[in-house]
Each structure stands twice: as structure tokens, then as C-alpha cells.
Amino acid sequence: MFQKMCVATLACFAVVSCSSQGYLSPQEKKYQRVDAAAHQCSEEVKEKTINLVAKGKSTHSRWTTVKYVLPPDEEFTTQRVRVVEYRTSTILDDGDPGRAWKACMHSKDALVPELAF
């Protein structure tokens, strides 16, 4: 009987701990979606730039990050700042730094107000 109670108790702890780790707030889900899109867009800009350089074009590409500002919510009373990948390419941006990256983000519906340029 005691063993059954121990096993049941351990099973409850396992279920509770696993389910609590799986919960993401809507803000965190949005950040993860934007972060994934930012990575994909940075890679896309990099690949296009590499292809143009291979064809003899002269360009400069720069990888950096841009701030993603989370507003206060029930859990946090102050703003939180995180970052996502950001890449510029002089040949793709046509005089407007980050234009190609922003266009890619827009196509993925990930160019959100939380991004602070």
C-alpha cells in the first residue's frame, strides 16, 4: 500500500512539473515566433548576400541584434528587454539599412511594434 502511495505521489509531481514547464504566456509565444522569424530572415539575407558576392558584386553585410521590448504584464511589473537577430546588407538594403531583413520579417507577419530599432 505504501509503495502505491509513493508511486502515485511521484506520478503527480511528474505531471505537475512537466505541465508547468510546458506553459508559455501569449507574450512569450509571440517572442519565440518573432525570434524564429528573425533568425530565418537573417539567414536569408546572409545567403542572398553570399550569392551576390559569388557573382562578383561588392557589398558589406553586418550581423547584430535588435531589441525586443516586452511590456509589463501580470507577471512582470516593468518592461523586459530581449533581443533578436538582425542583419544588414548594403547591396540588398539599397541605402536603407535593414530593408531586406524588415521586408522578410513583414512577409512572415513578424515585424511587430515590440521591435525597437
mmCIF file with all atom_site columns, C-alpha atoms in Angstrom:
data_model
loop_
_atom_site.group_PDB
_atom_site.id
_atom_site.type_symbol
_atom_site.label_atom_id
_atom_site.label_alt_id
_atom_site.label_comp_id
_atom_site.label_asym_id
_atom_site.label_entity_id
_atom_site.label_seq_id
_atom_site.pdbx_PDB_ins_code
_atom_site.Cartn_x
_atom_site.Cartn_y
_atom_site.Cartn_z
_atom_site.occupancy
_atom_site.B_iso_or_equiv
_atom_site.pdbx_formal_charge
_atom_site.auth_seq_id
_atom_site.auth_comp_id
_atom_site.auth_asym_id
_atom_site.auth_atom_id
_atom_site.pdbx_PDB_model_num
ATOM 1   C CA . MET A 1 1   ? 0.000  0.000  0.000   1.00 0.00 ? 1   MET A CA 1
ATOM 2   C CA . PHE A 1 2   ? 2.782  2.392  0.949   1.00 0.00 ? 2   PHE A CA 1
ATOM 3   C CA . GLN A 1 3   ? 4.558  1.720  -2.368  1.00 0.00 ? 3   GLN A CA 1
ATOM 4   C CA . LYS A 1 4   ? 1.387  2.515  -4.322  1.00 0.00 ? 4   LYS A CA 1
ATOM 5   C CA . MET A 1 5   ? 1.039  5.833  -2.473  1.00 0.00 ? 5   MET A CA 1
ATOM 6   C CA . CYS A 1 6   ? 4.679  6.710  -3.188  1.00 0.00 ? 6   CYS A CA 1
ATOM 7   C CA . VAL A 1 7   ? 4.308  5.874  -6.860  1.00 0.00 ? 7   VAL A CA 1
ATOM 8   C CA . ALA A 1 8   ? 1.070  7.897  -7.069  1.00 0.00 ? 8   ALA A CA 1
ATOM 9   C CA . THR A 1 9   ? 2.697  10.860 -5.337  1.00 0.00 ? 9   THR A CA 1
ATOM 10  C CA . LEU A 1 10  ? 5.725  10.753 -7.640  1.00 0.00 ? 10  LEU A CA 1
ATOM 11  C CA . ALA A 1 11  ? 3.447  10.496 -10.665 1.00 0.00 ? 11  ALA A CA 1
ATOM 12  C CA . CYS A 1 12  ? 1.535  13.598 -9.530  1.00 0.00 ? 12  CYS A CA 1
ATOM 13  C CA . PHE A 1 13  ? 4.775  15.540 -9.068  1.00 0.00 ? 13  PHE A CA 1
ATOM 14  C CA . ALA A 1 14  ? 5.951  14.488 -12.510 1.00 0.00 ? 14  ALA A CA 1
ATOM 15  C CA . VAL A 1 15  ? 2.694  15.565 -14.153 1.00 0.00 ? 15  VAL A CA 1
ATOM 16  C CA . VAL A 1 16  ? 2.646  18.922 -12.379 1.00 0.00 ? 16  VAL A CA 1
ATOM 17  C CA . SER A 1 17  ? 6.281  19.731 -13.114 1.00 0.00 ? 17  SER A CA 1
ATOM 18  C CA . CYS A 1 18  ? 6.016  18.719 -16.774 1.00 0.00 ? 18  CYS A CA 1
ATOM 19  C CA . SER A 1 19  ? 2.816  20.643 -17.366 1.00 0.00 ? 19  SER A CA 1
ATOM 20  C CA . SER A 1 20  ? 4.106  23.797 -15.685 1.00 0.00 ? 20  SER A CA 1
ATOM 21  C CA . GLN A 1 21  ? 7.234  23.780 -17.861 1.00 0.00 ? 21  GLN A CA 1
ATOM 22  C CA . GLY A 1 22  ? 5.103  23.470 -20.997 1.00 0.00 ? 22  GLY A CA 1
ATOM 23  C CA . TYR A 1 23  ? 3.078  26.640 -20.338 1.00 0.00 ? 23  TYR A CA 1
ATOM 24  C CA . LEU A 1 24  ? 4.113  29.734 -22.265 1.00 0.00 ? 24  LEU A CA 1
ATOM 25  C CA . SER A 1 25  ? 2.418  33.074 -21.875 1.00 0.00 ? 25  SER A CA 1
ATOM 26  C CA . PRO A 1 26  ? 0.989  34.661 -25.032 1.00 0.00 ? 26  PRO A CA 1
ATOM 27  C CA . GLN A 1 27  ? 3.800  37.243 -24.886 1.00 0.00 ? 27  GLN A CA 1
ATOM 28  C CA . GLU A 1 28  ? 6.448  34.502 -24.717 1.00 0.00 ? 28  GLU A CA 1
ATOM 29  C CA . LYS A 1 29  ? 4.847  32.611 -27.616 1.00 0.00 ? 29  LYS A CA 1
ATOM 30  C CA . LYS A 1 30  ? 4.869  35.812 -29.673 1.00 0.00 ? 30  LYS A CA 1
ATOM 31  C CA . TYR A 1 31  ? 8.519  36.468 -28.806 1.00 0.00 ? 31  TYR A CA 1
ATOM 32  C CA . GLN A 1 32  ? 9.508  32.925 -29.793 1.00 0.00 ? 32  GLN A CA 1
ATOM 33  C CA . ARG A 1 33  ? 7.665  33.283 -33.127 1.00 0.00 ? 33  ARG A CA 1
ATOM 34  C CA . VAL A 1 34  ? 9.352  36.636 -33.845 1.00 0.00 ? 34  VAL A CA 1
ATOM 35  C CA . ASP A 1 35  ? 12.749 35.322 -32.725 1.00 0.00 ? 35  ASP A CA 1
ATOM 36  C CA . ALA A 1 36  ? 12.459 32.323 -35.071 1.00 0.00 ? 36  ALA A CA 1
ATOM 37  C CA . ALA A 1 37  ? 11.420 34.579 -37.968 1.00 0.00 ? 37  ALA A CA 1
ATOM 38  C CA . ALA A 1 38  ? 14.312 36.965 -37.217 1.00 0.00 ? 38  ALA A CA 1
ATOM 39  C CA . HIS A 1 39  ? 16.768 34.072 -37.373 1.00 0.00 ? 39  HIS A CA 1
ATOM 40  C CA . GLN A 1 40  ? 15.292 32.850 -40.674 1.00 0.00 ? 40  GLN A CA 1
ATOM 41  C CA . CYS A 1 41  ? 15.385 36.357 -42.155 1.00 0.00 ? 41  CYS A CA 1
ATOM 42  C CA . SER A 1 42  ? 18.974 36.919 -41.019 1.00 0.00 ? 42  SER A CA 1
ATOM 43  C CA . GLU A 1 43  ? 19.979 33.676 -42.693 1.00 0.00 ? 43  GLU A CA 1
ATOM 44  C CA . GLU A 1 44  ? 18.064 34.616 -45.855 1.00 0.00 ? 44  GLU A CA 1
ATOM 45  C CA . VAL A 1 45  ? 19.816 37.998 -46.086 1.00 0.00 ? 45  VAL A CA 1
ATOM 46  C CA . LYS A 1 46  ? 23.175 36.301 -45.464 1.00 0.00 ? 46  LYS A CA 1
ATOM 47  C CA . GLU A 1 47  ? 22.602 33.678 -48.185 1.00 0.00 ? 47  GLU A CA 1
ATOM 48  C CA . LYS A 1 48  ? 21.441 36.243 -50.760 1.00 0.00 ? 48  LYS A CA 1
ATOM 49  C CA . THR A 1 49  ? 24.449 38.413 -49.968 1.00 0.00 ? 49  THR A CA 1
ATOM 50  C CA . ILE A 1 50  ? 26.840 35.448 -50.312 1.00 0.00 ? 50  ILE A CA 1
ATOM 51  C CA . ASN A 1 51  ? 25.300 34.599 -53.685 1.00 0.00 ? 51  ASN A CA 1
ATOM 52  C CA . LEU A 1 52  ? 25.759 38.167 -54.930 1.00 0.00 ? 52  LEU A CA 1
ATOM 53  C CA . VAL A 1 53  ? 29.381 38.269 -53.733 1.00 0.00 ? 53  VAL A CA 1
ATOM 54  C CA . ALA A 1 54  ? 29.988 34.989 -55.561 1.00 0.00 ? 54  ALA A CA 1
ATOM 55  C CA . LYS A 1 55  ? 28.756 36.720 -58.721 1.00 0.00 ? 55  LYS A CA 1
ATOM 56  C CA . GLY A 1 56  ? 31.336 39.472 -58.250 1.00 0.00 ? 56  GLY A CA 1
ATOM 57  C CA . LYS A 1 57  ? 29.178 42.094 -56.511 1.00 0.00 ? 57  LYS A CA 1
ATOM 58  C CA . SER A 1 58  ? 30.770 44.232 -53.841 1.00 0.00 ? 58  SER A CA 1
ATOM 59  C CA . THR A 1 59  ? 28.847 44.508 -50.595 1.00 0.00 ? 59  THR A CA 1
ATOM 60  C CA . HIS A 1 60  ? 29.089 44.603 -46.843 1.00 0.00 ? 60  HIS A CA 1
ATOM 61  C CA . SER A 1 61  ? 26.902 42.551 -44.512 1.00 0.00 ? 61  SER A CA 1
ATOM 62  C CA . ARG A 1 62  ? 26.605 43.078 -40.790 1.00 0.00 ? 62  ARG A CA 1
ATOM 63  C CA . TRP A 1 63  ? 25.052 40.779 -38.183 1.00 0.00 ? 63  TRP A CA 1
ATOM 64  C CA . THR A 1 64  ? 23.796 42.334 -34.966 1.00 0.00 ? 64  THR A CA 1
ATOM 65  C CA . THR A 1 65  ? 20.754 42.251 -32.731 1.00 0.00 ? 65  THR A CA 1
ATOM 66  C CA . VAL A 1 66  ? 17.740 44.471 -32.285 1.00 0.00 ? 66  VAL A CA 1
ATOM 67  C CA . LYS A 1 67  ? 15.833 44.977 -29.036 1.00 0.00 ? 67  LYS A CA 1
ATOM 68  C CA . TYR A 1 68  ? 12.507 43.279 -28.445 1.00 0.00 ? 68  TYR A CA 1
ATOM 69  C CA . VAL A 1 69  ? 10.731 45.139 -25.637 1.00 0.00 ? 69  VAL A CA 1
ATOM 70  C CA . LEU A 1 70  ? 8.081  43.242 -23.699 1.00 0.00 ? 70  LEU A CA 1
ATOM 71  C CA . PRO A 1 71  ? 5.579  45.489 -21.946 1.00 0.00 ? 71  PRO A CA 1
ATOM 72  C CA . PRO A 1 72  ? 4.668  44.933 -18.286 1.00 0.00 ? 72  PRO A CA 1
ATOM 73  C CA . ASP A 1 73  ? 2.043  42.264 -17.604 1.00 0.00 ? 73  ASP A CA 1
ATOM 74  C CA . GLU A 1 74  ? 0.533  40.296 -14.698 1.00 0.00 ? 74  GLU A CA 1
ATOM 75  C CA . GLU A 1 75  ? 3.810  38.511 -14.081 1.00 0.00 ? 75  GLU A CA 1
ATOM 76  C CA . PHE A 1 76  ? 6.265  41.402 -14.567 1.00 0.00 ? 76  PHE A CA 1
ATOM 77  C CA . THR A 1 77  ? 5.614  44.979 -13.453 1.00 0.00 ? 77  THR A CA 1
ATOM 78  C CA . THR A 1 78  ? 8.378  46.513 -15.572 1.00 0.00 ? 78  THR A CA 1
ATOM 79  C CA . GLN A 1 79  ? 9.443  46.275 -19.183 1.00 0.00 ? 79  GLN A CA 1
ATOM 80  C CA . ARG A 1 80  ? 11.699 43.403 -20.154 1.00 0.00 ? 80  ARG A CA 1
ATOM 81  C CA . VAL A 1 81  ? 14.179 43.717 -22.962 1.00 0.00 ? 81  VAL A CA 1
ATOM 82  C CA . ARG A 1 82  ? 15.259 40.780 -25.068 1.00 0.00 ? 82  ARG A CA 1
ATOM 83  C CA . VAL A 1 83  ? 16.986 40.662 -28.435 1.00 0.00 ? 83  VAL A CA 1
ATOM 84  C CA . VAL A 1 84  ? 16.520 39.036 -31.824 1.00 0.00 ? 84  VAL A CA 1
ATOM 85  C CA . GLU A 1 85  ? 18.923 38.608 -34.748 1.00 0.00 ? 85  GLU A CA 1
ATOM 86  C CA . TYR A 1 86  ? 19.183 41.402 -37.291 1.00 0.00 ? 86  TYR A CA 1
ATOM 87  C CA . ARG A 1 87  ? 21.284 41.574 -40.465 1.00 0.00 ? 87  ARG A CA 1
ATOM 88  C CA . THR A 1 88  ? 22.039 44.342 -42.915 1.00 0.00 ? 88  THR A CA 1
ATOM 89  C CA . SER A 1 89  ? 23.442 44.063 -46.424 1.00 0.00 ? 89  SER A CA 1
ATOM 90  C CA . THR A 1 90  ? 24.435 47.178 -48.356 1.00 0.00 ? 90  THR A CA 1
ATOM 91  C CA . ILE A 1 91  ? 23.574 45.660 -51.733 1.00 0.00 ? 91  ILE A CA 1
ATOM 92  C CA . LEU A 1 92  ? 20.175 44.289 -50.659 1.00 0.00 ? 92  LEU A CA 1
ATOM 93  C CA . ASP A 1 93  ? 19.153 47.245 -48.484 1.00 0.00 ? 93  ASP A CA 1
ATOM 94  C CA . ASP A 1 94  ? 19.615 49.810 -51.267 1.00 0.00 ? 94  ASP A CA 1
ATOM 95  C CA . GLY A 1 95  ? 20.560 52.685 -48.962 1.00 0.00 ? 95  GLY A CA 1
ATOM 96  C CA . ASP A 1 96  ? 18.058 51.838 -46.203 1.00 0.00 ? 96  ASP A CA 1
ATOM 97  C CA . PRO A 1 97  ? 19.905 49.707 -43.611 1.00 0.00 ? 97  PRO A CA 1
ATOM 98  C CA . GLY A 1 98  ? 17.920 46.604 -42.704 1.00 0.00 ? 98  GLY A CA 1
ATOM 99  C CA . ARG A 1 99  ? 15.403 46.993 -45.529 1.00 0.00 ? 99  ARG A CA 1
ATOM 100 C CA . ALA A 1 100 ? 15.785 43.414 -46.808 1.00 0.00 ? 100 ALA A CA 1
ATOM 101 C CA . TRP A 1 101 ? 15.546 41.971 -43.287 1.00 0.00 ? 101 TRP A CA 1
ATOM 102 C CA . LYS A 1 102 ? 12.475 44.087 -42.486 1.00 0.00 ? 102 LYS A CA 1
ATOM 103 C CA . ALA A 1 103 ? 10.796 43.049 -45.748 1.00 0.00 ? 103 ALA A CA 1
ATOM 104 C CA . CYS A 1 104 ? 11.405 39.407 -44.875 1.00 0.00 ? 104 CYS A CA 1
ATOM 105 C CA . MET A 1 105 ? 10.031 39.932 -41.360 1.00 0.00 ? 105 MET A CA 1
ATOM 106 C CA . HIS A 1 106 ? 6.978  41.677 -42.798 1.00 0.00 ? 106 HIS A CA 1
ATOM 107 C CA . SER A 1 107 ? 6.348  38.730 -45.133 1.00 0.00 ? 107 SER A CA 1
ATOM 108 C CA . LYS A 1 108 ? 6.330  36.452 -42.071 1.00 0.00 ? 108 LYS A CA 1
ATOM 109 C CA . ASP A 1 109 ? 3.986  38.814 -40.181 1.00 0.00 ? 109 ASP A CA 1
ATOM 110 C CA . ALA A 1 110 ? 6.743  39.237 -37.614 1.00 0.00 ? 110 ALA A CA 1
ATOM 111 C CA . LEU A 1 111 ? 7.579  42.935 -37.977 1.00 0.00 ? 111 LEU A CA 1
ATOM 112 C CA . VAL A 1 112 ? 5.937  43.832 -34.663 1.00 0.00 ? 112 VAL A CA 1
ATOM 113 C CA . PRO A 1 113 ? 5.844  47.011 -32.554 1.00 0.00 ? 113 PRO A CA 1
ATOM 114 C CA . GLU A 1 114 ? 7.897  45.337 -29.811 1.00 0.00 ? 114 GLU A CA 1
ATOM 115 C CA . LEU A 1 115 ? 10.974 45.595 -32.056 1.00 0.00 ? 115 LEU A CA 1
ATOM 116 C CA . ALA A 1 116 ? 12.912 48.741 -31.137 1.00 0.00 ? 116 ALA A CA 1
ATOM 117 C CA . PHE A 1 117 ? 15.137 49.990 -33.946 1.00 0.00 ? 117 PHE A CA 1
#
